[in-house]
Amino acid sequence: MNTTIRNIAIIAHVDHGKTTLVDAMLKQSGVFRENEVVDERFMDSNDLERERGITILSKNLSIRRQGMKINIVDTPGHADFGGEVERILKMVDSVLLLVDAFEGPMPQTRFVLKKSLDLGLRPIVVINKIDRSGARPHKVVDMVFDLFCDLNAGDEQLDFPVVYASARDGYAKRELEDDSADLEPLFAVIRDHVPPHEGDPDAPFKMLISSIDYDDYIGRTATGKVFSGRVRAGDHITLIRPGGPQVPGRVSKLLGFEGVKQVELPVAEAGDIVTIAGFEEAGIGGTFTSGDCLEALPYVAIDEPTISMNFMVNSSPMAGQEGRYLTSRQIYERLMRELRTNLSLRVERTGNPDSFKVSGRGELHLSILIENMRREGYELAVSKPEVICREMDGRLAEPMEYLVIDVPELYQGTVIEKLGARRAEMVSMQPMGGINRLEYIIPARGLIGFRSEFLTDTRGTGIMNHTFHEYGPHKGPIPGRKNGSLIAMEKAETVAYALFNLQERGTLFVGPGVDVYEGMIIGQNSRENDLVVNPGKGKKLTNMRASGSDDAIRLTPPQTLSLEQAMEYIDDDELVELTPFSIRLRKKVLDANDRKKVDRIQKKSSGF
């Protein structure tokens, strides 16, 4: 047993302060120099993470405190990236469960806690943001205990230690009445309550791979926890691939974590979290072993995807003008590379060689992949997200989501009405000082396109969070988008005169001076039907002048859709066209006459 090492993961709902707490632990453990300038949310190093303010990828680091080396894994808080949490839980011996002192347990709190309890881990509960206005730490502790009971926690797991903290101000305390100026009480709880790893350092070497990466100098690297034995750089070991052949090889580099950097190690033993280079075939879930004991370590099961989309070659008239990677082969190879590290993703070929079915844990999960591909220079088109249904006990079942909404009382009635139409079932309603918390079980289909409606209905004051609950009986039809689209008639450049006349018809997505093509969606119609319009129509010039005819044209600013908003907006017969610099909406069939023929065929086949 290695008594000087503690392996922990920090898990929580999004925005409850995981990354801020990691920043404070790093600063107080002497990782940075006193005069070193350190950015906030230091561990959110990815550009997308900094832009969106969320953690997307799990990351490893270590600190030394009170005679211990504490290996810490910072995990995502959004439900769509639950696969990142699931794959690292086998690396740690305990978890810090962070809960907001005002909000209490949220959907992702339930998800990550259940995964850790199922593995037998004993969590340490940290009530964060105790200095927040309206904080109710004692009430939140009771709510956390109730959540443990709901998830069938064992007696030892129910006897969890509680630490009260303000990650932003860098202090923690065991009791609210205590005085504290730093995180020493938290480090003491980690030392006393996180069990050391119980692997035998003299047994044959075994290590489970939990993440992989690629380095330009040393090739593919595999990171995981050493479960037993020792390993040194230069040792000959064997890789056991899940469902694949055994691969003998040599450890070319052995790296460990010191602070936020990786350093070369002479030797690693049971309990260490290390990185091994030298195996190009290494993959997540594989086992490194030595000696005659060639048995793989068990790996945690990863939940299946619930949402799918079609990724296809961009076939619009503007294809190839902005991107570098356009072909189906290039898109497919990029998706295959993503599968190596993104365990929650699935990629399937379809009957169309230019289209691939990509399945993930949610819209955000897939949109982050799309955004990364855009930034790498890819052009592609994607279809409307669809839920993945299953057959259970001879009946059709669909994924259900656990939805939590915090909404001011003024807008509560509108939200309840909208959710009722989307087949949501209310579980509870709790008042929280002028704000009501509504909890629902809702089909995943009912959430597609709901967020934008919700923000509009609540004037941006409502907060919604959701996570996968279970597969349940299919709830029947759910009404889709009520408004049609404004569709460009021909290839043109938009002019202010035409847009001024069109803005009365609905909401525009483009401004003047924008190149459009036939079949491109330039706005939302105020009525239910699609409307073909000419946004490039100019004003006829004559010699005649009349009072008022030359007034200045005043345009309402167009609504610029983000990637997630565009994915939620489109209907079954529409696509989102994505390039490194543009997000456009279009009809699948660009020609208006061809669309009418397709509509007639569909109506005839459906019996209308």
XYZ file of N, CA, C and O in Angstrom, residues 465-556:
368
model
N -31.532 23.004 -16.562
C -30.491 21.984 -16.603
C -31.161 20.627 -16.734
O -32.257 20.407 -16.184
N -30.516 19.729 -17.432
C -31.106 18.397 -17.603
C -30.016 17.364 -17.787
O -28.885 17.675 -18.181
N -30.360 16.133 -17.499
C -29.457 15.013 -17.711
C -30.280 13.774 -18.029
O -31.482 13.718 -17.731
N -29.642 12.786 -18.639
C -30.342 11.559 -19.015
C -30.879 10.863 -17.766
O -30.180 10.716 -16.757
N -32.132 10.423 -17.832
C -32.775 9.764 -16.686
C -32.864 8.254 -16.909
O -32.253 7.479 -16.187
N -33.605 7.844 -17.931
C -33.746 6.434 -18.257
C -34.520 6.319 -19.569
O -35.015 7.315 -20.104
N -34.600 5.106 -20.091
C -35.473 4.856 -21.239
C -36.869 4.520 -20.719
O -37.018 3.697 -19.814
N -37.871 5.194 -21.285
C -39.248 4.965 -20.866
C -40.152 4.767 -22.065
O -39.736 4.940 -23.223
N -41.424 4.401 -21.838
C -42.355 4.186 -22.954
C -42.469 5.424 -23.841
O -42.434 6.555 -23.348
N -42.611 5.206 -25.124
C -42.731 6.308 -26.079
C -43.982 7.122 -25.770
O -45.062 6.579 -25.559
N -43.839 8.450 -25.749
C -44.911 9.333 -25.298
C -45.833 9.811 -26.415
O -46.747 10.586 -26.154
N -45.596 9.387 -27.641
C -46.470 9.835 -28.724
C -45.970 11.109 -29.371
O -44.894 11.620 -29.072
N -46.759 11.673 -30.288
C -46.305 12.837 -31.063
C -46.109 14.071 -30.189
O -46.833 14.302 -29.229
N -45.090 14.854 -30.547
C -44.798 16.127 -29.881
C -44.795 17.203 -30.956
O -44.130 17.046 -31.995
N -45.527 18.286 -30.766
C -45.560 19.324 -31.805
C -44.179 19.916 -32.060
O -43.396 20.128 -31.132
N -43.897 20.134 -33.340
C -42.600 20.689 -33.714
C -42.647 22.202 -33.855
O -43.471 22.880 -33.238
N -41.786 22.724 -34.706
C -41.702 24.173 -34.908
C -42.987 24.691 -35.543
O -43.510 24.107 -36.488
N -43.504 25.797 -35.036
C -44.768 26.333 -35.522
C -44.603 27.253 -36.722
O -45.553 27.465 -37.472
N -43.447 27.815 -36.906
C -43.246 28.804 -37.967
C -42.482 28.211 -39.136
O -41.612 27.354 -38.967
N -42.821 28.690 -40.339
C -42.083 28.299 -41.529
C -40.822 29.138 -41.701
O -40.459 29.942 -40.838
N -40.182 28.974 -42.857
C -38.922 29.669 -43.126
C -39.076 30.621 -44.305
O -39.929 30.420 -45.186
N -38.248 31.651 -44.312
C -38.110 32.523 -45.477
C -36.947 31.996 -46.299
O -35.816 31.889 -45.795
N -37.200 31.650 -47.556
C -36.224 30.943 -48.389
C -35.866 31.802 -49.596
O -36.749 32.347 -50.273
N -34.565 31.909 -49.853
C -34.110 32.711 -50.991
C -34.549 32.072 -52.308
O -34.491 30.856 -52.479
N -34.966 32.936 -53.236
C -35.484 32.483 -54.526
C -34.372 32.118 -55.500
O -34.501 31.204 -56.313
N -33.256 32.864 -55.430
C -32.181 32.665 -56.405
C -30.869 33.139 -55.814
O -30.836 33.753 -54.739
N -29.790 32.853 -56.553
C -28.482 33.325 -56.111
C -28.425 34.842 -56.252
O -28.756 35.403 -57.297
N -28.008 35.522 -55.168
C -28.002 36.989 -55.195
C -27.203 37.501 -54.011
O -26.739 36.729 -53.155
N -27.048 38.819 -53.993
C -26.500 39.501 -52.831
C -27.623 40.312 -52.208
O -28.304 41.071 -52.886
N -27.837 40.129 -50.912
C -28.965 40.798 -50.258
C -28.779 42.311 -50.275
O -27.666 42.823 -50.147
N -29.893 43.012 -50.455
C -29.859 44.486 -50.468
C -30.837 44.989 -49.400
O -31.838 44.349 -49.073
N -30.534 46.164 -48.857
C -31.319 46.716 -47.754
C -32.767 46.968 -48.163
O -33.689 46.767 -47.362
N -32.989 47.399 -49.411
C -34.345 47.716 -49.866
C -35.245 46.487 -49.791
O -36.383 46.546 -49.300
N -34.728 45.335 -50.253
C -35.520 44.097 -50.225
C -35.732 43.616 -48.791
O -36.827 43.182 -48.418
N -34.677 43.682 -47.972
C -34.803 43.212 -46.593
C -35.775 44.076 -45.793
O -36.471 43.582 -44.904
N -35.824 45.377 -46.111
C -36.748 46.277 -45.421
C -38.194 45.825 -45.633
O -39.016 45.854 -44.720
N -38.499 45.383 -46.839
C -39.861 44.914 -47.128
C -40.116 43.514 -46.554
O -41.255 43.167 -46.245
N -39.032 42.726 -46.415
C -39.199 41.359 -45.929
C -39.277 41.269 -44.406
O -39.829 40.297 -43.875
N -38.721 42.254 -43.697
C -38.676 42.139 -42.246
C -40.065 42.173 -41.609
O -40.243 41.738 -40.472
N -41.063 42.662 -42.381
C -42.438 42.614 -41.877
C -42.995 41.183 -41.916
O -43.982 40.876 -41.248
N -42.362 40.338 -42.721
C -42.843 38.955 -42.882
C -42.388 38.030 -41.757
O -42.888 36.917 -41.623
N -41.373 38.442 -40.995
C -40.861 37.570 -39.947
C -39.532 38.081 -39.406
O -39.247 39.276 -39.440
N -38.713 37.156 -38.921
C -37.410 37.476 -38.341
C -36.320 37.110 -39.327
O -36.260 35.971 -39.812
N -35.434 38.063 -39.645
C -34.361 37.828 -40.606
C -33.117 37.288 -39.911
O -32.800 37.678 -38.785
N -32.405 36.393 -40.609
C -31.148 35.835 -40.115
C -29.939 36.455 -40.813
O -28.799 36.176 -40.424
N -30.156 37.258 -41.860
C -29.042 37.858 -42.622
C -29.274 39.358 -42.731
O -30.399 39.841 -42.667
N -28.176 40.085 -42.913
C -28.233 41.516 -43.150
C -27.934 41.825 -44.609
O -27.812 40.923 -45.444
N -27.818 43.108 -44.951
C -27.512 43.477 -46.344
C -26.070 43.119 -46.715
O -25.192 43.040 -45.853
N -25.843 42.898 -48.014
C -24.502 42.603 -48.514
C -24.043 41.184 -48.291
O -22.848 40.903 -48.328
N -24.981 40.257 -48.080
C -24.649 38.851 -47.828
C -24.990 38.022 -49.062
O -26.076 38.162 -49.630
N -24.056 37.185 -49.490
C -24.317 36.299 -50.630
C -25.244 35.173 -50.205
O -24.995 34.496 -49.187
N -26.310 34.958 -50.968
C -27.252 33.863 -50.699
C -27.422 33.056 -51.979
O -27.011 33.473 -53.063
N -28.026 31.883 -51.848
C -28.267 31.031 -53.010
C -29.680 30.455 -52.931
O -30.336 30.515 -51.879
N -30.142 29.914 -54.026
C -31.483 29.342 -54.078
C -31.614 28.211 -53.070
O -30.795 27.293 -53.035
N -32.667 28.283 -52.257
C -32.891 27.254 -51.246
C -32.278 27.574 -49.895
O -32.495 26.838 -48.929
N -31.530 28.679 -49.794
C -30.931 29.073 -48.517
C -31.988 29.759 -47.646
O -32.780 30.567 -48.118
N -32.007 29.430 -46.362
C -32.959 30.018 -45.416
C -32.383 31.327 -44.898
O -31.287 31.351 -44.327
N -33.127 32.419 -45.101
C -32.626 33.734 -44.680
C -33.409 34.288 -43.488
O -33.087 35.371 -42.983
N -34.427 33.578 -43.010
C -35.200 34.072 -41.880
C -36.313 33.119 -41.505
O -36.532 32.083 -42.148
N -37.036 33.499 -40.458
C -38.179 32.721 -39.994
C -39.464 33.449 -40.366
O -39.630 34.635 -40.075
N -40.370 32.744 -41.009
C -41.650 33.328 -41.397
C -42.532 33.503 -40.158
O -42.465 32.705 -39.213
N -43.348 34.530 -40.158
C -44.252 34.750 -39.030
C -45.439 33.801 -39.072
O -46.193 33.715 -38.113
N -45.624 33.101 -40.209
C -46.727 32.145 -40.350
C -46.182 30.723 -40.433
O -44.977 30.499 -40.436
N -47.103 29.767 -40.560
C -46.701 28.368 -40.499
C -46.032 27.876 -41.775
O -45.245 26.931 -41.730
N -46.341 28.481 -42.908
C -45.842 27.962 -44.186
C -44.474 28.556 -44.527
O -44.095 29.635 -44.068
N -43.736 27.820 -45.385
C -42.493 28.356 -45.952
C -42.841 29.384 -47.020
O -43.849 29.257 -47.733
N -41.987 30.391 -47.153
C -42.230 31.461 -48.121
C -40.956 31.712 -48.915
O -39.896 31.975 -48.345
N -41.064 31.591 -50.236
C -39.919 31.851 -51.118
C -39.887 33.346 -51.429
O -40.882 33.916 -51.896
N -38.756 33.995 -51.170
C -38.650 35.453 -51.308
C -37.409 35.802 -52.117
O -36.533 34.971 -52.361
N -37.347 37.067 -52.517
C -36.206 37.566 -53.296
C -35.488 38.653 -52.494
O -35.846 39.828 -52.568
N -34.458 38.287 -51.711
C -33.770 39.280 -50.886
C -32.804 40.167 -51.672
O -32.220 41.096 -51.120
N -32.626 39.874 -52.978
C -31.722 40.689 -53.790
C -32.443 41.680 -54.682
O -31.830 42.321 -55.544
N -33.740 41.846 -54.480
C -34.538 42.754 -55.326
C -34.192 44.203 -55.009
O -34.345 44.662 -53.876
N -33.738 44.927 -56.012
C -33.357 46.326 -55.820
C -34.506 47.278 -56.121
O -35.520 46.906 -56.721
N -34.317 48.518 -55.742
C -35.333 49.535 -55.977
C -35.244 50.021 -57.425
O -34.153 50.284 -57.939
N -36.398 50.112 -58.082
C -36.409 50.608 -59.468
C -36.126 52.106 -59.456
O -36.765 52.885 -58.732
N -35.180 52.522 -60.288
C -34.781 53.930 -60.334
C -35.520 54.652 -61.458
O -35.589 54.173 -62.588
N -36.095 55.809 -61.165
C -36.791 56.628 -62.166
C -36.369 58.081 -61.995
O -35.649 58.437 -61.056
N -36.830 58.903 -62.948
C -36.529 60.342 -62.855
C -37.490 61.068 -61.917
O -37.276 62.245 -61.581
N -38.575 60.374 -61.548
C -39.603 61.015 -60.735
C -39.200 61.017 -59.267
O -38.613 60.071 -58.766
N -39.516 62.082 -58.584
C -39.273 62.208 -57.160
C -40.573 62.601 -56.472
O -41.335 63.392 -57.025
N -40.798 62.049 -55.296
C -42.006 62.388 -54.553
C -41.662 62.500 -53.076
O -40.724 61.860 -52.589
N -42.417 63.294 -52.367
C -42.166 63.488 -50.945
C -42.321 62.158 -50.198
O -43.331 61.483 -50.311
N -41.305 61.790 -49.443
C -41.367 60.563 -48.638
C -40.864 59.326 -49.325
O -40.661 58.311 -48.677
N -40.633 59.360 -50.634
C -40.230 58.135 -51.336
C -38.760 57.800 -51.118
O -38.359 56.664 -51.344
N -37.975 58.759 -50.692
C -36.536 58.512 -50.505
C -36.143 58.562 -49.032
O -35.016 58.933 -48.700
N -37.073 58.214 -48.153
C -36.736 58.169 -46.731
C -35.672 57.102 -46.477
O -35.574 56.105 -47.201
N -34.878 57.324 -45.457
C -33.828 56.367 -45.118
C -34.445 55.033 -44.712
O -35.467 54.974 -44.013
N -33.815 53.952 -45.170
C -34.285 52.607 -44.842
C -33.727 52.212 -43.480
O -32.516 52.295 -43.242
N -34.605 51.796 -42.585
C -34.190 51.382 -41.248
C -34.460 49.880 -41.090
O -35.600 49.440 -41.138
N -33.373 49.134 -40.925
C -33.483 47.686 -40.799
C -33.350 47.267 -39.340
O -32.512 47.790 -38.600
N -34.179 46.321 -38.942
C -33.999 45.691 -37.638
C -32.766 44.787 -37.709
O -32.611 44.021 -38.675
